[in-house]
Coordinates of C-alpha atoms in Angstrom, one line a residue:
P1292 CA 89.3 -166.1 -189.7
N1293 CA 89.4 -165.1 -186.1
P1294 CA 86.0 -166.2 -184.6
A1295 CA 86.1 -163.3 -182.2
N1296 CA 85.6 -160.9 -185.1
L1297 CA 82.3 -162.6 -186.3
S1298 CA 78.9 -161.6 -185.0
A1299 CA 76.7 -164.1 -183.3
S1300 CA 74.7 -166.0 -185.7
I1301 CA 71.1 -166.7 -184.5
D1302 CA 69.1 -169.1 -186.6
D1303 CA 65.7 -169.9 -185.3
D1304 CA 62.6 -170.8 -187.1
E1305 CA 60.5 -168.0 -185.4
G1306 CA 62.5 -165.1 -186.9
G1307 CA 62.3 -161.7 -185.2
V1308 CA 66.0 -161.1 -185.2
A1309 CA 68.0 -159.3 -187.9
C1310 CA 71.5 -160.7 -188.4
T1311 CA 74.3 -158.5 -189.5
L1312 CA 78.1 -158.9 -189.5
S1313 CA 78.1 -157.3 -186.1
A1314 CA 76.0 -158.4 -183.2
G1315 CA 72.3 -159.5 -183.9
S1316 CA 69.6 -156.8 -183.3
I1317 CA 65.9 -157.3 -182.1
C1318 CA 63.4 -156.4 -184.9
P1319 CA 62.0 -152.8 -184.1
A1320 CA 58.3 -151.9 -183.8
G1321 CA 56.8 -150.9 -187.1
S1322 CA 58.8 -153.6 -188.9
Y1323 CA 59.0 -157.3 -189.2
C1324 CA 62.0 -159.7 -189.6
R1325 CA 61.7 -163.1 -191.2
N1326 CA 64.3 -165.8 -190.6
G1327 CA 67.6 -164.9 -192.0
S1328 CA 66.8 -161.2 -192.4
S1329 CA 69.8 -159.0 -192.5
T1330 CA 67.8 -155.8 -192.0
P1331 CA 64.3 -155.1 -190.7
A1332 CA 61.5 -154.7 -193.3
P1333 CA 59.0 -151.9 -192.7
C1334 CA 55.4 -152.9 -192.2
P1335 CA 53.7 -152.3 -195.6
S1336 CA 50.9 -149.9 -196.0
G1337 CA 47.7 -151.3 -194.5
S1338 CA 49.5 -153.0 -191.6
Y1339 CA 51.3 -152.1 -188.4
N1340 CA 53.4 -153.6 -185.7
P1341 CA 53.3 -152.1 -182.1
S1342 CA 55.9 -154.6 -180.8
T1343 CA 59.6 -155.4 -181.3
G1344 CA 60.9 -158.8 -182.4
Q1345 CA 58.0 -159.6 -184.7
S1346 CA 58.2 -161.7 -187.8
A1347 CA 54.9 -160.4 -189.2
C1348 CA 52.8 -157.2 -189.2
L1349 CA 49.2 -156.9 -188.1
T1350 CA 46.3 -155.8 -190.3
C1351 CA 45.4 -152.1 -189.8
P1352 CA 42.2 -152.0 -187.8
A1353 CA 38.9 -150.7 -189.2
G1354 CA 38.5 -146.9 -188.6
Y1355 CA 42.2 -146.2 -189.1
Y1356 CA 44.7 -146.1 -191.9
C1357 CA 48.3 -147.3 -191.7
P1358 CA 51.0 -145.9 -193.9
S1359 CA 54.3 -147.9 -194.3
N1360 CA 56.2 -148.5 -191.1
T1361 CA 53.2 -147.7 -188.8
V1362 CA 53.8 -148.6 -185.2
D1363 CA 50.5 -147.8 -183.6
P1364 CA 47.8 -146.0 -185.7
V1365 CA 45.9 -144.9 -182.7
A1366 CA 48.8 -143.3 -180.9
Q1367 CA 50.1 -141.9 -184.2
G1368 CA 46.7 -140.2 -184.9
F1369 CA 45.9 -142.1 -188.1
S1370 CA 42.2 -142.0 -187.4
C1371 CA 40.1 -142.1 -190.6
P1372 CA 39.3 -138.5 -191.6
A1373 CA 35.8 -137.1 -191.9
G1374 CA 34.4 -137.6 -195.4
Y1375 CA 36.0 -141.1 -195.7
Y1376 CA 35.7 -144.6 -194.2
C1377 CA 38.5 -147.0 -193.5
L1378 CA 37.9 -150.8 -193.7
A1379 CA 40.4 -153.1 -192.0
G1380 CA 43.7 -153.0 -193.9
T1381 CA 43.3 -149.4 -195.2
Q1382 CA 46.5 -147.9 -196.5
T1383 CA 45.8 -144.2 -196.7
G1384 CA 43.2 -141.9 -195.1
T1385 CA 41.7 -141.0 -198.5
Q1386 CA 41.5 -144.5 -199.8
S1387 CA 37.7 -144.9 -199.5
P1388 CA 35.8 -141.6 -199.9
C1389 CA 32.1 -141.1 -199.4
P1390 CA 30.8 -140.7 -202.9
A1391 CA 29.3 -137.5 -204.4
G1392 CA 25.8 -137.0 -203.1
K1393 CA 26.9 -138.0 -199.6
F1394 CA 29.0 -136.7 -196.8
S1395 CA 30.3 -137.8 -193.4
A1396 CA 31.2 -135.5 -190.5
V1397 CA 32.4 -138.6 -188.5
T1398 CA 36.1 -139.4 -188.0
G1399 CA 37.2 -143.0 -187.5
A1400 CA 34.4 -144.4 -189.7
I1401 CA 34.6 -148.1 -190.2
S1402 CA 32.2 -148.6 -193.2
S1403 CA 30.4 -146.8 -196.0
A1404 CA 27.2 -146.9 -193.8
T1405 CA 28.6 -143.8 -192.0
C1406 CA 28.3 -141.8 -195.2
Q1407 CA 24.9 -140.1 -195.1
T1408 CA 22.8 -138.8 -198.0
C1409 CA 23.3 -135.1 -198.7
T1410 CA 20.6 -133.2 -196.8
Q1411 CA 17.6 -131.7 -198.6
G1412 CA 18.2 -128.2 -199.7
S1413 CA 22.0 -128.8 -200.1
Y1414 CA 24.2 -130.5 -202.6
C1415 CA 27.4 -132.6 -202.3
A1416 CA 29.3 -132.1 -205.5
T1417 CA 32.4 -134.2 -204.9
S1418 CA 33.5 -137.3 -203.1
G1419 CA 35.2 -137.2 -199.6
L1420 CA 33.0 -134.4 -198.2
S1421 CA 32.7 -133.8 -194.5
A1422 CA 29.7 -131.5 -195.0
P1423 CA 27.5 -130.5 -197.9
T1424 CA 29.1 -128.3 -200.5
D1425 CA 26.5 -125.5 -200.2
L1426 CA 22.9 -124.7 -200.5
C1427 CA 21.3 -125.5 -203.9
H1428 CA 20.7 -122.4 -206.1
G1429 CA 17.5 -120.5 -206.1
G1430 CA 14.9 -121.4 -208.7
Y1431 CA 15.3 -125.2 -208.1
V1432 CA 13.7 -127.8 -205.8
C1433 CA 16.5 -129.6 -204.1
G1434 CA 15.7 -133.0 -202.5
T1435 CA 18.2 -135.3 -200.8
G1436 CA 21.3 -136.8 -202.4
Q1437 CA 21.9 -134.0 -204.9
T1438 CA 25.3 -133.6 -206.5
S1439 CA 24.6 -130.3 -208.4
A1440 CA 23.7 -126.8 -207.3
Q1441 CA 21.1 -126.8 -210.1
P1442 CA 19.2 -130.1 -209.7
S1443 CA 16.9 -131.5 -212.3
T1444 CA 13.6 -130.3 -210.7
I1445 CA 13.1 -126.6 -211.5
C1446 CA 10.6 -124.4 -209.6
S1447 CA 7.2 -124.3 -211.4
A1448 CA 5.3 -121.2 -212.5
G1449 CA 3.1 -120.0 -209.6
Y1450 CA 5.9 -120.9 -207.1
Y1451 CA 9.3 -119.5 -206.1
C1452 CA 12.3 -121.3 -204.7
P1453 CA 14.9 -119.4 -202.7
N1454 CA 18.4 -120.8 -202.1
G1455 CA 18.2 -124.2 -200.3
T1456 CA 14.6 -124.9 -201.2
Y1457 CA 13.4 -128.5 -200.9
V1458 CA 9.7 -127.7 -201.0
A1459 CA 8.6 -125.0 -203.6
Q1460 CA 6.9 -122.0 -202.0
P1461 CA 3.5 -120.9 -203.4
C1462 CA 3.6 -117.4 -204.8
P1463 CA 2.2 -115.4 -201.9
S1464 CA -1.1 -113.5 -202.0
G1465 CA -0.7 -110.0 -203.6
W1466 CA 2.2 -111.3 -205.9
Y1467 CA 2.4 -113.2 -209.1
C1468 CA 5.1 -115.7 -210.4
P1469 CA 4.7 -116.0 -214.1
T1470 CA 7.7 -118.2 -215.1
I1471 CA 9.5 -121.3 -214.0
G1472 CA 12.8 -121.1 -212.1
L1473 CA 12.0 -118.1 -209.9
S1474 CA 14.0 -117.6 -206.7
A1475 CA 11.7 -114.9 -205.4
P1476 CA 8.1 -113.6 -206.2
F1477 CA 8.3 -111.7 -209.5
E1478 CA 6.1 -108.6 -208.9
V1479 CA 3.0 -107.4 -207.1
C1480 CA -0.4 -107.9 -208.5
A1481 CA -1.7 -105.0 -210.7
A1482 CA -4.0 -102.3 -209.3
G1483 CA -7.6 -103.1 -209.8
Y1484 CA -7.0 -106.8 -209.4
Y1485 CA -6.3 -109.2 -206.5
C1486 CA -3.9 -112.2 -206.6
T1487 CA -4.5 -115.2 -204.3
L1488 CA -1.8 -117.9 -203.7
R1489 CA 0.0 -119.3 -206.8
S1490 CA -1.0 -116.5 -209.2
V1491 CA 0.9 -116.6 -212.5
N1492 CA -0.7 -113.4 -213.9
A1493 CA -0.6 -109.7 -212.8
T1494 CA -4.3 -109.4 -213.9
P1495 CA -5.9 -112.8 -213.1
T1496 CA -9.5 -113.4 -214.0
D1497 CA -10.0 -117.2 -213.3
G1498 CA -11.4 -116.6 -209.8
T1499 CA -9.1 -119.3 -208.4
R1500 CA -5.7 -117.5 -208.4
G1501 CA -7.3 -114.1 -208.3
N1502 CA -9.7 -111.9 -210.2
R1503 CA -10.8 -108.4 -211.1
C1504 CA -11.7 -106.3 -208.1
T1505 CA -15.3 -106.8 -207.2
R1506 CA -18.0 -104.2 -206.8
G1507 CA -18.2 -102.6 -203.3
N1508 CA -14.4 -103.0 -202.9
Y1509 CA -11.1 -101.5 -204.1
C1510 CA -7.8 -103.2 -204.9
P1511 CA -4.5 -101.2 -204.8
A1512 CA -1.4 -102.8 -206.4
G1513 CA -0.3 -105.8 -204.4
S1514 CA -3.8 -106.8 -203.1
G1515 CA -4.2 -110.4 -202.0
S1516 CA -8.0 -109.9 -201.6
P1517 CA -10.4 -107.0 -202.2
T1518 CA -10.6 -104.2 -199.6
P1519 CA -14.2 -103.4 -198.7
C1520 CA -15.3 -99.8 -199.1
P1521 CA -16.1 -98.2 -195.7
I1522 CA -19.5 -98.1 -194.1
G1523 CA -21.5 -95.2 -195.5
T1524 CA -20.0 -95.5 -199.0
I1525 CA -20.9 -97.4 -202.1
N1526 CA -19.0 -98.5 -205.2
T1527 CA -20.9 -99.9 -208.2
A1528 CA -17.8 -100.4 -210.5
Y1529 CA -15.6 -103.5 -211.1
G1530 CA -11.8 -103.1 -211.1
S1531 CA -11.5 -100.1 -208.7
S1532 CA -8.0 -99.5 -207.4
S1533 CA -8.4 -96.7 -204.8
I1534 CA -10.5 -95.8 -201.8
D1535 CA -11.3 -92.7 -203.7
D1536 CA -13.5 -94.9 -205.9
C1537 CA -15.8 -95.5 -202.8
L1538 CA -18.3 -92.8 -203.1
P1539 CA -20.6 -91.5 -200.3
C1540 CA -23.9 -93.3 -200.0
T1541 CA -26.5 -91.6 -202.2
A1542 CA -28.2 -88.6 -200.5
G1543 CA -31.6 -89.7 -199.2
K1544 CA -30.4 -93.3 -198.8
Y1545 CA -28.3 -95.2 -196.3
C1546 CA -25.6 -97.9 -196.5
T1547 CA -25.3 -99.9 -193.3
S1548 CA -22.2 -102.1 -193.9
N1549 CA -18.8 -102.0 -195.6
G1550 CA -18.3 -103.4 -199.1
Q1551 CA -21.6 -102.3 -200.5
Y1552 CA -22.4 -101.8 -204.2
A1553 CA -26.1 -101.0 -203.6
V1554 CA -28.0 -98.9 -201.0
N1555 CA -29.9 -100.5 -198.2
G1556 CA -33.0 -98.2 -198.5
S1557 CA -34.4 -94.7 -198.1
C1558 CA -33.9 -92.4 -195.2
S1559 CA -36.8 -92.6 -192.6
A1560 CA -39.5 -89.9 -192.4
G1561 CA -38.6 -87.3 -189.7
Y1562 CA -35.0 -87.5 -190.8
Y1563 CA -32.9 -86.4 -193.7
C1564 CA -29.8 -88.1 -195.0
P1565 CA -27.0 -86.2 -196.6
A1566 CA -24.7 -88.3 -198.8
G1567 CA -22.7 -90.9 -196.8
Q1568 CA -25.2 -92.0 -194.1
S1569 CA -25.1 -95.5 -192.6
T1570 CA -28.5 -95.5 -190.8
P1571 CA -32.0 -94.5 -191.9
T1572 CA -32.3 -92.4 -188.7
P1573 CA -29.0 -90.5 -188.3
A1574 CA -29.0 -88.8 -184.9
N1575 CA -27.3 -85.6 -186.3
Y1576 CA -29.9 -85.2 -189.0
S1577 CA -33.3 -85.2 -187.2
C1578 CA -35.6 -82.9 -189.2
P1579 CA -35.1 -79.4 -187.6
P1580 CA -37.8 -76.9 -186.5
G1581 CA -39.2 -74.9 -189.4
Y1582 CA -38.9 -77.8 -191.7
Y1583 CA -40.5 -81.2 -192.4
C1584 CA -39.0 -84.4 -193.7
T1585 CA -40.8 -87.1 -195.6
A1586 CA -39.0 -90.4 -196.3
G1587 CA -36.0 -90.5 -198.7
L1588 CA -34.9 -86.8 -198.4
G1589 CA -31.3 -85.7 -198.6
S1590 CA -32.1 -82.3 -197.1
P1591 CA -35.1 -81.0 -195.1
L1592 CA -38.0 -79.2 -196.7
Q1593 CA -38.8 -75.7 -195.4
C1594 CA -42.4 -75.2 -194.3
A1595 CA -44.5 -73.4 -196.9
S1596 CA -45.8 -69.9 -196.1
G1597 CA -48.9 -70.1 -193.9
R1598 CA -47.4 -73.0 -192.0
Y1599 CA -44.8 -73.5 -189.3
Q1600 CA -43.1 -76.2 -187.2
S1601 CA -41.7 -75.8 -183.7
N1602 CA -40.4 -79.4 -183.1
Y1603 CA -37.7 -81.7 -184.3
G1604 CA -38.2 -84.8 -186.3
Q1605 CA -41.6 -83.9 -187.9
T1606 CA -43.0 -85.2 -191.1
A1607 CA -45.4 -82.3 -191.8
C1608 CA -45.9 -78.6 -190.9
V1609 CA -48.7 -77.1 -188.9
S1610 CA -51.1 -74.4 -190.2
C1611 CA -50.4 -70.9 -188.9
P1612 CA -53.0 -70.0 -186.2
A1613 CA -55.5 -67.2 -186.7
G1614 CA -54.2 -63.8 -185.7
Y1615 CA -50.7 -64.6 -186.8
Y1616 CA -48.9 -64.9 -190.1
C1617 CA -46.1 -67.4 -191.1
D1618 CA -44.0 -66.0 -193.9
N1619 CA -41.5 -68.6 -195.1
S1620 CA -40.7 -66.9 -198.4
G1621 CA -37.3 -65.9 -197.1
P1622 CA -34.3 -68.0 -196.0
T1623 CA -35.4 -68.1 -192.4
A1624 CA -38.1 -70.6 -191.6
V1625 CA -40.8 -69.8 -189.0
V1626 CA -40.4 -71.8 -185.9
N1627 CA -42.8 -70.0 -183.5
A1628 CA -45.9 -68.5 -185.1
T1629 CA -46.5 -66.3 -182.1
D1630 CA -43.4 -64.4 -183.0
F1631 CA -45.4 -62.9 -186.0
P1632 CA -48.7 -61.3 -184.8
C1633 CA -51.0 -59.9 -187.5
P1634 CA -50.3 -56.2 -187.8
A1635 CA -52.8 -53.4 -187.0
G1636 CA -55.1 -52.6 -190.0
Y1637 CA -55.1 -56.3 -191.1
Y1638 CA -56.6 -59.5 -190.1
C1639 CA -55.0 -63.0 -190.4
P1640 CA -57.2 -66.1 -190.7
A1641 CA -55.6 -69.4 -190.0
G1642 CA -53.0 -70.3 -192.6
T1643 CA -52.0 -66.7 -193.4
G1644 CA -48.6 -66.5 -195.0
Q1645 CA -48.1 -62.8 -195.4
P1646 CA -48.7 -59.9 -192.9
H1647 CA -50.6 -57.7 -195.4
A1648 CA -52.6 -60.4 -197.1
A1649 CA -55.9 -59.4 -195.6
P1650 CA -56.4 -55.6 -194.9
C1651 CA -59.4 -54.3 -193.1
L1652 CA -61.9 -53.2 -195.7
V1653 CA -62.8 -49.6 -196.8
G1654 CA -65.0 -48.2 -194.2
T1655 CA -63.2 -50.1 -191.4
Y1656 CA -60.0 -49.9 -189.5
S1657 CA -58.1 -51.6 -186.7
E1658 CA -55.8 -50.3 -184.1
S1659 CA -55.2 -53.8 -182.7
T1660 CA -52.9 -56.5 -183.7
R1661 CA -53.6 -60.3 -184.0
L1662 CA -57.1 -59.9 -185.6
A1663 CA -58.3 -63.2 -186.9
N1664 CA -61.1 -62.2 -189.3
S1665 CA -62.7 -59.2 -191.0
S1666 CA -65.5 -58.9 -188.5
S1667 CA -62.9 -57.9 -186.0
C1668 CA -62.1 -54.7 -187.9
T1669 CA -63.8 -51.6 -186.4
P1670 CA -66.4 -49.7 -188.5
C1671 CA -65.4 -46.2 -189.2
S1672 CA -67.1 -43.9 -186.6
A1673 CA -69.7 -41.3 -187.4
G1674 CA -68.3 -38.1 -188.6
N1675 CA -65.1 -39.9 -189.9
Y1676 CA -64.4 -41.8 -193.0
C1677 CA -62.2 -44.7 -193.9
G1678 CA -61.4 -44.3 -197.6
S1679 CA -58.7 -47.0 -198.1
P1680 CA -58.2 -50.6 -196.8
G1681 CA -55.7 -51.5 -194.1
L1682 CA -56.2 -48.4 -191.9
T1683 CA -55.2 -48.3 -188.3
A1684 CA -57.4 -45.3 -187.6
P1685 CA -60.1 -43.3 -189.5

């Protein structure tokens, strides 16, 4: 054969040259050429070659993956994806996933240490996750490293667990949580009862998680504690549900504070206490003129006929003075005795209650008013006669 038609034959121990029937070629990047190679061999998966004329490939560096024929994993963007880690010599990006129950948001991870435990309140259902799958379902307590939306720890009665719960929430005051696996409080406490934290019953009676509404208070539906009856009221019953059950303090008595189921005492003398008073000496209920007030009265007592009272806050009435009468038989009490002088023909000793109670006797008369006794009546004059009592003239 004509030597001019043959390619140059290069035979060296180092390799790096591919020999063909034409001229010899330098081994390209991403490949390797052993001695006597006729064609370049691509670098196998897990290796790379950034240079030409090489007889061997380099191991893919940790944090990257190298498909077949890789030249430069960094330049070619073969960084290990989030959710995975790539040891030296990794062939594909999904070769070493973070296991279920873990995740990694980091790219270019070089070991499994980058995979972090799934955060509390969330779950990581599959391998190769860059973030938790989702929040755990309501009704469950979800610690770290969970692989299921419904982990093994279910929310206890007396508690509730919304989505993503890692610490069970006590059933709040005013509510009750009767069953396991609740994602929200079940219902408000029944009227007439109060529910403290962790109640499992709408009508608790244990005194720890709630109880029947106590005396002096009322408990509408949803009460976390009893509501005291207002000052001036009283409630002797258990299990009340409305402020309407708080009754005005008994007439003649007083109730000084809220939440009372018994009165404090009787109204003071000189005062009267209609129902609903909070003090024994209510300013608006000082005993009025024409009346007297002993202790414990709900309303003032009108002075008896023959007596009167001109002042406020008195505990007794005063005897009507001689020459006047004090008639309290009607609805209007006598305040000033001098407004009622004894009429002519009559006399009025002290304590007189009627204007005509004491007439001048037969044989006497009186033209004057305000007579105090019978001796003040005038004897009938000579030549006249006084034939009937109570005359103002013979």
